[in-house]
XYZ file of C-alpha atoms in Angstrom:
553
model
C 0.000 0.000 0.000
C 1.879 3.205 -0.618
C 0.616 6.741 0.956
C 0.789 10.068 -0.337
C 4.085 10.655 1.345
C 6.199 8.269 0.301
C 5.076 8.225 -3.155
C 7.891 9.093 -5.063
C 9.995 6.414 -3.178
C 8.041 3.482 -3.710
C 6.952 4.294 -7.455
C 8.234 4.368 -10.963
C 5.340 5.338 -13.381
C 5.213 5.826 -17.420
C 2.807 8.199 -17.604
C -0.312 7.644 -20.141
C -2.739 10.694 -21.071
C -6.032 10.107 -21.995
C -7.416 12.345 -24.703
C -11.217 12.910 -24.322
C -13.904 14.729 -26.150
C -17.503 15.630 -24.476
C -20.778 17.000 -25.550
C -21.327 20.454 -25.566
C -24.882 21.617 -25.498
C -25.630 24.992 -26.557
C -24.372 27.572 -23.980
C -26.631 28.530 -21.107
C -26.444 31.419 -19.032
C -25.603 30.266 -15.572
C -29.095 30.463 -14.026
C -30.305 27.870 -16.509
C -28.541 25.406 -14.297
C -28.565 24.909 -10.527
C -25.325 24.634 -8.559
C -24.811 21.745 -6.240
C -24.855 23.994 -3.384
C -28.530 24.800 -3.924
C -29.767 21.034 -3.567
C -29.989 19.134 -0.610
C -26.461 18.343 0.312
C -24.896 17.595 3.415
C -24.006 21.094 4.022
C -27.394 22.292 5.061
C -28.379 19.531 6.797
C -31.178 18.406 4.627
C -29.392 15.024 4.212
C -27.346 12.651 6.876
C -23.866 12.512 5.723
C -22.695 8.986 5.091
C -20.023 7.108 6.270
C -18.093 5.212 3.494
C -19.110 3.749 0.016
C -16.820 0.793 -1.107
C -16.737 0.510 -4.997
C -14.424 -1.535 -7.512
C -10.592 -0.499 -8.513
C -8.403 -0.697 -11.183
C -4.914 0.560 -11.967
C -5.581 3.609 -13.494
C -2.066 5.411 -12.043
C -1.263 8.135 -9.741
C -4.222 10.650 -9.922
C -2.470 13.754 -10.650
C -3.143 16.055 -13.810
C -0.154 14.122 -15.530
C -0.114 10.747 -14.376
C -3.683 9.138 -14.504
C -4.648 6.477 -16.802
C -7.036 6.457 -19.062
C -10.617 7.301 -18.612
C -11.729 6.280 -15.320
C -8.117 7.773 -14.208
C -9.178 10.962 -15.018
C -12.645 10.679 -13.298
C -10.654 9.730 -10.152
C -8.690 12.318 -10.614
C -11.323 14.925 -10.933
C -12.514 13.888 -7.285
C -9.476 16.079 -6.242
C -8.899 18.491 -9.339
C -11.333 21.143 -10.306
C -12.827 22.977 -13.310
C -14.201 26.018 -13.837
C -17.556 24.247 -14.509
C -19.293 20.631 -14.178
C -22.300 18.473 -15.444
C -25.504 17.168 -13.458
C -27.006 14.256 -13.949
C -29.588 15.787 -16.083
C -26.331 16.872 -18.838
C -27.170 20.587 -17.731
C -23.818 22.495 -17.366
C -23.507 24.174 -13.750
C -21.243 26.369 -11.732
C -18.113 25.004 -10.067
C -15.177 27.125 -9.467
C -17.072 29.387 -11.045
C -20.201 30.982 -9.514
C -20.616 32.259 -12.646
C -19.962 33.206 -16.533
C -21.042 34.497 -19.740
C -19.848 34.925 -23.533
C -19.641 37.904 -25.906
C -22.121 37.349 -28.629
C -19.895 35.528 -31.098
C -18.619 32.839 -28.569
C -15.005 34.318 -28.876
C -14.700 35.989 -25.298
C -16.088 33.811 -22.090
C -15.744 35.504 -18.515
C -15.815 33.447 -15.497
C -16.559 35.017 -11.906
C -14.728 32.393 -9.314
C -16.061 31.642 -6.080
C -14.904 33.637 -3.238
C -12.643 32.084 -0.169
C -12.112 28.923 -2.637
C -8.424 27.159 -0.513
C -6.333 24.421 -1.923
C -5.756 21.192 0.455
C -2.818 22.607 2.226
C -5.048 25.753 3.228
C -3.384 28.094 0.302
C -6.150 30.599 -1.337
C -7.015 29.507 -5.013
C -7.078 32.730 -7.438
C -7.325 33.607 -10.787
C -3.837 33.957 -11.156
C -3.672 30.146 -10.832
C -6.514 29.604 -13.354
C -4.107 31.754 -15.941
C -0.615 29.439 -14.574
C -2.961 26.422 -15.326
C -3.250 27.557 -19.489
C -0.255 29.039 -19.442
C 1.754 25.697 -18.004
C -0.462 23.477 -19.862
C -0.020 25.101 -23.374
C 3.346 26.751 -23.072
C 5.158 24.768 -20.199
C 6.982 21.666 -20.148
C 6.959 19.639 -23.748
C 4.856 16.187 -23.442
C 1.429 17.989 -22.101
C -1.517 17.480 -23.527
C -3.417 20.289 -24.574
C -6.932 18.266 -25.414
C -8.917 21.500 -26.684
C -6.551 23.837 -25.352
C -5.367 25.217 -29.142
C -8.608 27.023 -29.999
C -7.598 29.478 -27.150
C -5.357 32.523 -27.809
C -4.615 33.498 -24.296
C -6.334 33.768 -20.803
C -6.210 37.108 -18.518
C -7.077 38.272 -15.389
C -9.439 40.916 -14.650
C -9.364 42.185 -11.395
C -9.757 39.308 -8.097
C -12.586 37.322 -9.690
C -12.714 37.551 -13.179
C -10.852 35.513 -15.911
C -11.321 35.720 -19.815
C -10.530 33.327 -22.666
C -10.416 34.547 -26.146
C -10.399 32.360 -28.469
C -9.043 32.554 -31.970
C -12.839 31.674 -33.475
C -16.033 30.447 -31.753
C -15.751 27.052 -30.647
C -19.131 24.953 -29.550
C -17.684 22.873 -27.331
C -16.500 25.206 -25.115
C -18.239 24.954 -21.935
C -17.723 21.091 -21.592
C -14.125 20.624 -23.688
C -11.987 23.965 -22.295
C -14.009 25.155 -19.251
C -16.386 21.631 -18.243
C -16.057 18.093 -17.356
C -13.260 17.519 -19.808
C -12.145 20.402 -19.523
C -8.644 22.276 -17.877
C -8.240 21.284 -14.693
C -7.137 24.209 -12.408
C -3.729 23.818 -10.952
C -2.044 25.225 -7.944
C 0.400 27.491 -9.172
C 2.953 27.336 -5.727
C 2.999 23.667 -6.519
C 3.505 23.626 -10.605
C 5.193 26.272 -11.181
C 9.007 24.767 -10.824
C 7.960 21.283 -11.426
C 9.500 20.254 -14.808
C 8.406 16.869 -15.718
C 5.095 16.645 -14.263
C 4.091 13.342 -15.300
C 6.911 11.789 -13.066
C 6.458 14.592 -10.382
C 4.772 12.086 -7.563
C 5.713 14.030 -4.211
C 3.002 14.772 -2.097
C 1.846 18.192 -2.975
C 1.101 16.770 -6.236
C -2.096 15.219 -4.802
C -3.318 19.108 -3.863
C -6.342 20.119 -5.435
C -9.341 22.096 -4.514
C -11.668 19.246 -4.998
C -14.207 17.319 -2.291
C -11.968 15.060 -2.037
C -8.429 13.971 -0.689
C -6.147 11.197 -1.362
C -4.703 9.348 1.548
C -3.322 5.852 0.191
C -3.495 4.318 -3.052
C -1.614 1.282 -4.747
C -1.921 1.708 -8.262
C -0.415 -2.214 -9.138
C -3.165 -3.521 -7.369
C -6.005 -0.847 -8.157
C -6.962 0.656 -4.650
C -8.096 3.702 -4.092
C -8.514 5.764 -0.854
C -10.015 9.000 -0.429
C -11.395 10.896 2.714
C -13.797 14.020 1.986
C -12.822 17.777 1.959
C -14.822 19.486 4.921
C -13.588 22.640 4.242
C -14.770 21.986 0.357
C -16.413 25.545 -1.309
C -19.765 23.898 -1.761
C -20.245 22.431 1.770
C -18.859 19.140 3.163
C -19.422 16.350 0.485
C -22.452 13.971 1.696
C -19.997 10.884 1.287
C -16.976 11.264 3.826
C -14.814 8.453 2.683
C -14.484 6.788 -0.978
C -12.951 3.160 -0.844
C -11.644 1.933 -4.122
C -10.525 -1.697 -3.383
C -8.256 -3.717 -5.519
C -9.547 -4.869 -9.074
C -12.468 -7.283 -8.255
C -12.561 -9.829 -11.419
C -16.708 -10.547 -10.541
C -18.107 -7.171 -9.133
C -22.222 -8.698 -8.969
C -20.499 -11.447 -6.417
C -18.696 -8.951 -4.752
C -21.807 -6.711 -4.317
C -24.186 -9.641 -3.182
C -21.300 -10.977 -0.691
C -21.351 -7.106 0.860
C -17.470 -5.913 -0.399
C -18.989 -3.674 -2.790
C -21.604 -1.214 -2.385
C -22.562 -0.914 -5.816
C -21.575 -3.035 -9.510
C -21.568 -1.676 -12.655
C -22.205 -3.700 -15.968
C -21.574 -2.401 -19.041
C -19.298 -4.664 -21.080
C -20.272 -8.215 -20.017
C -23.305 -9.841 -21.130
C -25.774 -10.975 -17.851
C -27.884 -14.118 -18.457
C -31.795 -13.454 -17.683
C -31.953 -15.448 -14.900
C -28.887 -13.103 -13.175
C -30.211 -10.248 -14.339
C -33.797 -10.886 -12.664
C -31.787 -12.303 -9.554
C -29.715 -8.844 -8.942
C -32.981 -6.759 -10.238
C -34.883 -8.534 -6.649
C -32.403 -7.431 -4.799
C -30.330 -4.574 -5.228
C -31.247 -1.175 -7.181
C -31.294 -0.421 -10.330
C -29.876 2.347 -12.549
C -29.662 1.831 -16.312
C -29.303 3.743 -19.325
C -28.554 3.186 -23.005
C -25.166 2.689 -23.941
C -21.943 4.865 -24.608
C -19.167 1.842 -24.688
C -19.401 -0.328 -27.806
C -17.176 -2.972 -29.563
C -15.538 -1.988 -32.684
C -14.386 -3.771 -35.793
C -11.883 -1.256 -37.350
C -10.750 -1.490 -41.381
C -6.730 -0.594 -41.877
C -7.087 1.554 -45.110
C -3.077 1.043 -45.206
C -2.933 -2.291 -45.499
C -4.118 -1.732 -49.128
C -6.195 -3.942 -51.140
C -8.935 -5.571 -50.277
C -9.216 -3.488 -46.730
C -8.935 0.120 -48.865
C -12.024 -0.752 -50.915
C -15.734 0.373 -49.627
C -17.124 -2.550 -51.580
C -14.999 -5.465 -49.562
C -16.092 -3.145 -46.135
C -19.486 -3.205 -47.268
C -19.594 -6.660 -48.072
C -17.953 -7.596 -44.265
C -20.375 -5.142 -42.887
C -23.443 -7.306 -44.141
C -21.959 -10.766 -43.324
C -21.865 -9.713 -39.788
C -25.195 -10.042 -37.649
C -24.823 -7.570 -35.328
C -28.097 -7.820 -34.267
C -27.629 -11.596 -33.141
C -24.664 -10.646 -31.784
C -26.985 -8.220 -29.638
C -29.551 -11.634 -28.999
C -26.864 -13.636 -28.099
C -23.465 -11.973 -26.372
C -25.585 -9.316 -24.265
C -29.318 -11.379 -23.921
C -30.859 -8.234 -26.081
C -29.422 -5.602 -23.983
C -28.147 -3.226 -26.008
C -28.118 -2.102 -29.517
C -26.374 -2.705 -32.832
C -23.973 -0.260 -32.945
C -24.480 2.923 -35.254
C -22.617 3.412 -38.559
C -22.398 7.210 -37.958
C -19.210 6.305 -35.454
C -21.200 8.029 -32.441
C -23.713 6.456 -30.016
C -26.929 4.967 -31.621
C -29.266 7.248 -29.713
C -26.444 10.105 -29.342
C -29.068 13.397 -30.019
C -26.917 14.123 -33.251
C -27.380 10.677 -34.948
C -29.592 10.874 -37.988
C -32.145 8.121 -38.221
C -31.791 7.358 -41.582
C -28.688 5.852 -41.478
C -27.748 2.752 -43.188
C -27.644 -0.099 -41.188
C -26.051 -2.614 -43.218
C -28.599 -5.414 -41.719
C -27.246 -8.974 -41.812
C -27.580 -9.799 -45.815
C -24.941 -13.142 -47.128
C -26.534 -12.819 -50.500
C -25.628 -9.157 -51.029
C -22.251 -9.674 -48.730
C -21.423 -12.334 -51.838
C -22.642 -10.237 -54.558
C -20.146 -7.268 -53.702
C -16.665 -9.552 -53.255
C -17.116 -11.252 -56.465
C -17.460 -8.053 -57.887
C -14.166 -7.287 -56.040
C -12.646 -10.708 -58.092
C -12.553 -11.963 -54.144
C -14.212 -15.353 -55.252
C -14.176 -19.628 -54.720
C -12.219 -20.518 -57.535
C -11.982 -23.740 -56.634
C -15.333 -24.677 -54.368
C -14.046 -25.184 -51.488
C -15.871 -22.711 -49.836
C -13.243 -20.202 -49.164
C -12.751 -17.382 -51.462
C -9.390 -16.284 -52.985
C -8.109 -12.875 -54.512
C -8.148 -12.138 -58.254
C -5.296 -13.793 -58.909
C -5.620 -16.879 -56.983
C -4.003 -16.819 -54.108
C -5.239 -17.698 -50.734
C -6.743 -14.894 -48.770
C -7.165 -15.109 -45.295
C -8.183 -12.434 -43.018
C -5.963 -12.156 -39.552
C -8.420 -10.833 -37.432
C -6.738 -9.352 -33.824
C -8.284 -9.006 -30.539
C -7.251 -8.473 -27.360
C -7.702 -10.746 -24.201
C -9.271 -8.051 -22.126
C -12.789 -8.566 -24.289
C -12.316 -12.310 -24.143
C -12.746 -14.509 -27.142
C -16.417 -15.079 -28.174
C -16.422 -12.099 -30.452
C -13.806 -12.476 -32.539
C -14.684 -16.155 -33.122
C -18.588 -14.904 -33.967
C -16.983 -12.897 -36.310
C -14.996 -15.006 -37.909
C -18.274 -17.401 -37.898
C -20.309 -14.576 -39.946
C -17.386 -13.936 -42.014
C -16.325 -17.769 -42.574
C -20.568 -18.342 -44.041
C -19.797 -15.597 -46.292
C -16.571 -17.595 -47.826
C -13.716 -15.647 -45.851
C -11.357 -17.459 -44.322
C -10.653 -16.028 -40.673
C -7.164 -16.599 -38.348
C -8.176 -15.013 -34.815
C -5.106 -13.676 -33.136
C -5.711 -12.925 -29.570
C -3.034 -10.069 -28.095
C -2.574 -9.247 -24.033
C -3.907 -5.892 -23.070
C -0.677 -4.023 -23.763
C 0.392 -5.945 -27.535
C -3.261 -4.756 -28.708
C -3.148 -1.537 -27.311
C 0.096 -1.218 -29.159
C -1.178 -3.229 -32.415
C -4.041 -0.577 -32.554
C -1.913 2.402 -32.059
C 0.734 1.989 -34.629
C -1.774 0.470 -37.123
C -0.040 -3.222 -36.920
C -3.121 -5.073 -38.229
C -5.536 -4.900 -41.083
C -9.170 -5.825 -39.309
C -8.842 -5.183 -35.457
C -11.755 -5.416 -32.929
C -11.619 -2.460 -30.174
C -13.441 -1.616 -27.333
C -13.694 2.077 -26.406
C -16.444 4.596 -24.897
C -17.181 7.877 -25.284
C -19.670 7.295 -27.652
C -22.088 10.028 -26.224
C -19.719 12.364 -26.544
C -20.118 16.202 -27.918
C -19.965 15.032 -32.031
C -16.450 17.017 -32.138
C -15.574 13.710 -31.580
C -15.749 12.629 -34.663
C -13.152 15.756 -36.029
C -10.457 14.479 -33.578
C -10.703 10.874 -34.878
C -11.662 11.066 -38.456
C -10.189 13.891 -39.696
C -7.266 13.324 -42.330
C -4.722 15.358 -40.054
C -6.225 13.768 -36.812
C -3.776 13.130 -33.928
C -3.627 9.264 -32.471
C -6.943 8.723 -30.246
C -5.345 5.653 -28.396
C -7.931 2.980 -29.065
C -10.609 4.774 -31.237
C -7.692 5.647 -33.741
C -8.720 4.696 -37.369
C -5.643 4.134 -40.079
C -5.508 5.618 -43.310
C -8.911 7.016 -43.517
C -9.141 10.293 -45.540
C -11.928 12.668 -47.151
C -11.870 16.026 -48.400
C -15.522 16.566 -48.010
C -15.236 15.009 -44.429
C -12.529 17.208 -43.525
C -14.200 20.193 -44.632
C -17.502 19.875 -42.400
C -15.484 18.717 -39.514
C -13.538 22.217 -39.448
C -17.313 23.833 -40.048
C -19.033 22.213 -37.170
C -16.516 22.780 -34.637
C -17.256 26.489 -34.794
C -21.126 26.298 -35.474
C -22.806 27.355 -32.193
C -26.261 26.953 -33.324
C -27.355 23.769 -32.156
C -29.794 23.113 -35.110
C -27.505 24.464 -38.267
C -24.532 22.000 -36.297
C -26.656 19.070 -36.300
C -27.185 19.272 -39.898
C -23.462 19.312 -41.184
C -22.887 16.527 -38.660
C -25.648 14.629 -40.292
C -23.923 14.679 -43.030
C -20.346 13.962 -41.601
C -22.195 11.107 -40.456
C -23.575 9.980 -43.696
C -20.117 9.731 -45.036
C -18.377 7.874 -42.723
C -21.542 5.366 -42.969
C -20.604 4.929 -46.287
C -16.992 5.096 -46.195
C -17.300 2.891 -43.196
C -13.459 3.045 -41.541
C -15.014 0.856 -39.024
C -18.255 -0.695 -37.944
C -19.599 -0.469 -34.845
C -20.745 -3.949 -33.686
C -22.635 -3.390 -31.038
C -23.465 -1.193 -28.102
C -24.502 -2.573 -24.380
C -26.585 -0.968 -22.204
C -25.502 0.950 -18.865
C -26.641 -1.375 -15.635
C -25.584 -0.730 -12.024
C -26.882 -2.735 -9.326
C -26.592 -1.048 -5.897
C -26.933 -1.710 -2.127
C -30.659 0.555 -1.736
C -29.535 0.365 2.375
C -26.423 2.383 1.986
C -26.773 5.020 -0.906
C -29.522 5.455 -3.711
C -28.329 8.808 -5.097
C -26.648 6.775 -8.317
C -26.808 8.520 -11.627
C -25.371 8.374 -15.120
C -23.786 11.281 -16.106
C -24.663 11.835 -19.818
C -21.392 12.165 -21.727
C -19.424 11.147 -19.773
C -18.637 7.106 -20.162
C -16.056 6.368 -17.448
C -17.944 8.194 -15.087
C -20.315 5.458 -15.225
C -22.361 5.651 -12.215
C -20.183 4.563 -9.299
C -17.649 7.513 -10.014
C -19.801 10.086 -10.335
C -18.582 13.351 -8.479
C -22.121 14.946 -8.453
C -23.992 12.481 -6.769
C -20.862 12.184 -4.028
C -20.994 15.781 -2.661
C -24.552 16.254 -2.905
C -26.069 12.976 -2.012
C -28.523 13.148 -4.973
């Protein structure tokens, strides 16, 4: 177990950033939205603090600014780390550190008003001077940092004690969520950062000060436990939970929950028989929602032909049954996933998409037309010129086995010979960064995500997005509306030029969505029943949900 003070003694870390988009509704004025502090929290009394809530691990590293891993890293991190605004559970954007803020008409200037008497951990005031060191260091400091969404914003001033402007080079509709939100710029303590030169290996214990509810006092990232103890002295009252208990990774979390170790259990990946499902449902809680995490089948345009041509995508598009794969890997809970590359009932995805239902005959039609065609009647189709073609399908051992070998079932009926390689965790992250495969199933949220999304991993100029990356993908027309969108501000004119974005990458198809489970999270209705899914945001889930911790609802 090692404690936030002897950290940097007892760990070596290579860091890992996760880049994340979110949604970004269209701007409201701060008293659309109410601030936790005006609900019944803990603060006023309305509610009985409680004690402890015990909920599942994982090794998601040190939760600084610069050391987390991946998603649910961040989350945790954001128990201690601040922004200048948040999200409810209803996806309505409300104050934070800031009590409160506008935008000149254009969406190029926002002003933020920070609360007053806001104090780090250690008791030091938080100002807008550290708001400014946190752009500043993230976008001009040490090299390796990631900006996320940091680049559309020219500079960031003070004005006077409580004020602090961005201007941004052009309007930017995912603003409130992306820059200022819940993926947004965490606010650092500049008397901490500011002589700190490699920050993502900088583990001594002032790196764990933030202004957030929460404090860390012990974690042991190896084996995935998490302990944190809440901030009394927090700026929007004393958080209704008082201690957070992350224990090591649990392989079975239902078990876990119904032998009392866990105080709630998400599902969202594995598939729960009936008969489980109806066991947990008379017991525990309930929260569920439609999914935001789906499984992936990605194309490598690079690996040339057939994987560069639409017709050969197509063709493996309609040999798959996602739908059974729906029936029969989640028991019908969830949805075939959506060929616009966002979630299927995401509020920007058109409904008159194609869906490439589950069609052999047509699947055939377009590989002989490709040349990709049984020769010899065997069964198994070769190229044009003959030669054996077999498809080596990767996957990695995290997601198990059963859907690459359905796949290679729907893809075998359709006369294409399918080798499954399975990778460990890190060979298929790996595999799927530097484009080492030609079809490659992935499994990655963020699916309900603000649709700029789709810029940052379609776009022919497109950094790496870790497991969502696509390889060799390019169009002009693509590229085009993803530059237009980003800047459109007006909800309903946006929505239309992502509709079309969409359309194209339904019929480019880079990658097909396979399916998409639904959210479930059974929970202990004796020790907590404020659980909520926080729209957008997919590691979140609803067992890490900051919200619902310092407000008890």
């Amino acid at each position: 177990m090692i404690t936030t003070r002897n950290l940097l003694a007892s760990l070596l870390l290579a860091s890992c950033l996760v880049l994340l988009a979110a949604c970004s509704p269209t701007a409201d004025t701060p008293d659309q939205a109410d601030t936790p502090a005006d609900d019944e929290s803990g603060d006023d009394g309305a509610t009985e603090r409680l004690e402890r809530l015990r909920l599942a691990g994982g090794d998601y590293g040190p939760p600084t600014p610069f050391a987390y891993v991946r998603g649910p890293g961040l989350i945790q991190t954001g128990l201690m780390f601040d922004t200048l605004l948040w999200m409810n559970p209803d996806g309505e954007t409300i104050p934070w550190l800031a009590e409160d803020w506008e935008s000149n008409e254009d969406g190029t200037e926002w002003t933020f008003t920070l609360r007053e008497d806001v104090e780090w951990h250690d008791g030091e005031p938080l100002t807008v001077d550290d708001v400014v060191f946190s752009f500043d260091y993230l976008t001009a400091g040490p090299p390796g940092i990631s900006t996320r969404d940091l680049d559309i914003v020219d500079e960031v001033v003070a004005e006077g004690d409580r004020e602090v402007v961005f201007r941004l080079s052009e309007p930017y509709a995912g603003f409130e969520d992306n820059v200022a939100g819940l993926w947004g710029m965490f606010v650092l303590p500049e008397h901490i950062w500011a002589d700190v030169e490699d920050p993502q290996r900088y583990l001594e214990e002032d790196a764990f000060v933030g202004s957030g509810p929460y404090e860390l006092v012990e974690f042991d990232a190896s084996a995935g436990s998490y302990l944190y103890e809440a901030n009394d002295d927090f700026f929007l009252g004393e958080p209704h939970v008082q201690r957070l208990e992350f224990l090591p990774e649990i392989e079975d979390e239902l078990l876990a929950l119904e032998r009392g170790e866990l105080h709630a259990a998400g599902v969202s990946r594995e598939p729960l028989p009936d008969e489980q499902f109806e066991s947990f449902a008379s017991q525990f809680g309930l929260v569920e929602a439609s999914g935001e995490w789906n499984h992936a089948l990605h194309f490598n345009l690079d690996a040339g032909f057939p994987y560069d041509e639409v017709d050969f995508r197509h063709a493996v598009a309609y040999a798959i049954d996602r739908q059974d794969m729906v029936d029969r890997l989640l028991f019908g809970r969830g949805a075939p996933g959506s060929t616009g590359a966002m979630a299927p009932d995401h509020p920007f995805t058109p409904d008159d998409l194609p869906a490439y239902e589950h069609d052999l005959e047509r699947a055939g039609e377009l590989l002989d037309g490709l040349g990709i065609e049984d020769a010899d009647g065997d069964g198994v189709r070769e190229l044009p010129d003959g030669e054996a073609f077999q498809i080596d399908l990767k996957s990695s051992q995290r997601f198990g086995a059963r859907d690459p070998q359905l796949v290679a079932e729907y893809l075998g009926e359709a006369g294409l010979d399918t080798q499954v390689t399975m990778l460990d965790r890190a060979s298929a992250d790996e595999a799927g960064h530097e484009g080492n495969y030609t079809m490659m199933l992935h499994g990655y949220g963020g699916l309900g995500s603000d649709v700029d999304r789709l810029r940052t991993r379609f776009h022919s100029e497109a950094e790496s997005s870790g497991q969502s990356t696509v390889h060799g993908y390019a169009d002009e027309r693509f590229d085009e509306l993803a530059e237009q969108q980003r800047g459109i501000v007006d909800e309903q004119e946006r929505r239309e030029v992502v509709a079309e974005m969409m359309h194209i990458l339904a019929e480019d198809l880079p990658l097909l969505s396979l399916y998409v489970p639904d959210r479930l999270t059974f929970y202990d209705e004796s020790v907590f029943d404020a659980w909520a899914y926080t729209p957008t945001c997919t590691p979140c889930g609803a067992t890490k949900n900051k919200y619902t911790f310092v407000t008890g609802e």
